[in-house]
Coordinates of C-alpha atoms in Angstrom, one line a residue:
M1 CA 111.6 -3.5 -46.9
K2 CA 111.5 -3.9 -50.4
I3 CA 109.2 -1.3 -52.3
F4 CA 107.5 -3.7 -54.2
G5 CA 107.5 -6.6 -51.9
L6 CA 104.5 -8.1 -49.8
S7 CA 106.0 -9.2 -46.5
S8 CA 104.0 -11.1 -43.8
K9 CA 103.7 -8.1 -41.8
E10 CA 101.6 -6.6 -44.5
R11 CA 98.9 -9.4 -44.6
I12 CA 95.8 -9.8 -42.5
K13 CA 96.3 -13.3 -40.6
K14 CA 94.4 -13.2 -37.5
K15 CA 90.8 -14.0 -37.0
K16 CA 90.2 -10.8 -34.8
E17 CA 91.4 -8.7 -37.6
F18 CA 89.1 -10.5 -40.2
E19 CA 86.3 -10.1 -38.1
L20 CA 87.0 -6.5 -37.4
V21 CA 87.1 -5.7 -41.1
Y22 CA 83.9 -7.6 -41.8
T23 CA 82.0 -6.2 -38.8
K24 CA 83.1 -2.6 -38.9
G25 CA 84.2 -2.2 -42.5
E26 CA 83.1 -0.3 -45.5
V27 CA 82.6 -1.8 -48.9
V28 CA 83.8 -0.6 -52.1
Y29 CA 83.1 -2.1 -55.5
S30 CA 85.0 -1.6 -58.8
S31 CA 83.6 0.2 -61.7
N32 CA 82.3 -2.8 -63.6
F33 CA 81.6 -4.9 -60.2
N34 CA 83.9 -7.6 -61.1
L35 CA 85.7 -7.0 -57.8
K36 CA 85.1 -5.8 -53.9
A37 CA 87.0 -4.6 -51.4
V38 CA 86.0 -4.4 -47.6
F39 CA 88.1 -1.9 -45.8
Y40 CA 88.7 -0.5 -42.0
I41 CA 90.6 2.3 -40.8
D42 CA 92.5 1.8 -37.5
K43 CA 93.1 5.4 -36.3
K44 CA 95.6 4.2 -33.1
P45 CA 97.5 1.1 -34.7
D46 CA 100.5 -0.6 -33.7
F47 CA 101.6 -1.0 -37.3
T48 CA 101.2 2.0 -39.9
G49 CA 100.4 1.3 -43.3
V50 CA 98.3 -1.0 -45.1
K51 CA 97.3 -4.7 -44.2
I52 CA 95.7 -6.6 -46.9
A53 CA 94.2 -10.3 -47.5
F54 CA 92.4 -12.0 -50.5
A55 CA 89.0 -14.1 -50.1
I56 CA 87.7 -15.9 -53.1
S57 CA 84.6 -18.1 -52.5
R58 CA 84.3 -21.4 -53.7
K59 CA 81.6 -20.5 -55.6
S60 CA 83.6 -18.7 -57.9
G61 CA 85.3 -21.6 -59.5
K62 CA 87.5 -24.7 -59.1
A63 CA 90.9 -24.5 -56.9
V64 CA 93.1 -23.8 -59.9
W65 CA 91.2 -20.9 -61.0
R66 CA 90.8 -19.3 -57.5
N67 CA 94.3 -19.7 -56.7
R68 CA 95.3 -18.0 -59.8
L69 CA 92.8 -15.1 -59.4
K70 CA 94.5 -14.6 -55.8
R71 CA 97.8 -14.8 -57.2
L72 CA 96.7 -12.1 -59.9
L73 CA 95.2 -9.8 -57.2
R74 CA 98.4 -10.0 -54.9
E75 CA 100.6 -9.2 -57.9
S76 CA 98.2 -6.4 -59.2
Y77 CA 98.3 -4.8 -55.5
R78 CA 101.9 -5.7 -55.1
L79 CA 102.7 -3.3 -58.0
N80 CA 100.5 -0.4 -57.2
K81 CA 100.6 -0.5 -53.3
Q82 CA 102.3 2.9 -53.3
I83 CA 99.1 4.5 -53.7
L84 CA 97.8 3.8 -50.3
K85 CA 100.9 2.9 -48.4
T86 CA 102.6 6.5 -48.3
Y87 CA 99.4 7.9 -47.6
C88 CA 98.5 6.0 -44.7
E89 CA 102.1 6.3 -43.4
E90 CA 101.7 10.0 -43.7
K91 CA 98.3 10.1 -41.5
K92 CA 99.7 7.5 -39.3
I93 CA 96.8 5.0 -39.4
C94 CA 96.7 1.3 -40.3
L95 CA 94.3 0.5 -43.3
Y96 CA 92.8 -3.3 -43.3
I97 CA 91.7 -4.3 -46.8
I98 CA 90.1 -7.4 -47.8
F99 CA 89.8 -7.8 -51.9
A100 CA 87.1 -10.1 -53.0
S101 CA 85.5 -11.4 -56.3
N102 CA 81.9 -10.2 -56.8
T103 CA 80.7 -11.2 -60.2
L104 CA 84.1 -12.5 -61.4
N105 CA 83.8 -16.1 -61.7
E106 CA 85.1 -19.1 -63.8
V107 CA 82.0 -19.7 -65.9
K108 CA 82.0 -16.2 -67.4
N109 CA 86.2 -15.9 -67.4
K110 CA 87.8 -19.2 -68.4
K111 CA 91.1 -17.6 -68.8
I112 CA 91.9 -14.5 -66.7
K113 CA 95.1 -12.4 -67.1
L114 CA 96.9 -9.7 -65.2
C115 CA 95.6 -7.1 -67.8
N116 CA 92.2 -7.9 -66.9
I117 CA 92.3 -7.8 -63.1
M118 CA 95.0 -4.7 -62.5
P119 CA 92.6 -1.9 -63.5
D120 CA 89.8 -3.0 -61.1
V121 CA 92.4 -3.4 -58.2
V122 CA 93.8 0.2 -59.0
D123 CA 90.4 1.5 -59.2
L124 CA 89.3 0.0 -55.9
M125 CA 92.7 1.5 -54.3
N126 CA 91.9 4.9 -55.5
K127 CA 88.3 4.9 -54.2
I128 CA 89.3 3.7 -50.9
K129 CA 91.7 6.6 -51.1
L130 CA 89.2 9.1 -51.4
R131 CA 87.2 7.5 -48.4
I132 CA 89.9 7.8 -46.0

C-alpha cells in the first residue's frame, strides 16, 4: 500500500459504519470552528488503522463548491494521515472519522484553497490523537 495513497479499504462506505460513528462517536471542532470531526474507536477491529469519510451539507453551498471542499479535505488528510495511522496500528485499534464543515460555507468563502483547509484538518487529527 502506498504511503500517501487513500485506498477504498481506508474509507467508510457502509451505512452501519456511518450509523455507528454518528450514534456512539465523539465530536471534535477545529480551533476556529470551521470544521468538525466525529470519531469512534473500535477496540476489537477486523481492520487496524483509520477509516474516513467526508460529509458536506447542501446548506454549505452549490455542488461545485462542496465537491471542491471534499477534494481539499481528502488531499489534506491524505498528506498527513501518518499522524493517526501509525498510532492506531501500534495500539491495534480501528479509528472511524467523519470530517464535516461546521461554519465553513460558500457565502463566506467563495474561493477556498488547500492552505486554508490543511491547518484545520491537522488540528482535528491532533485533537483526536490526544483523545485516543
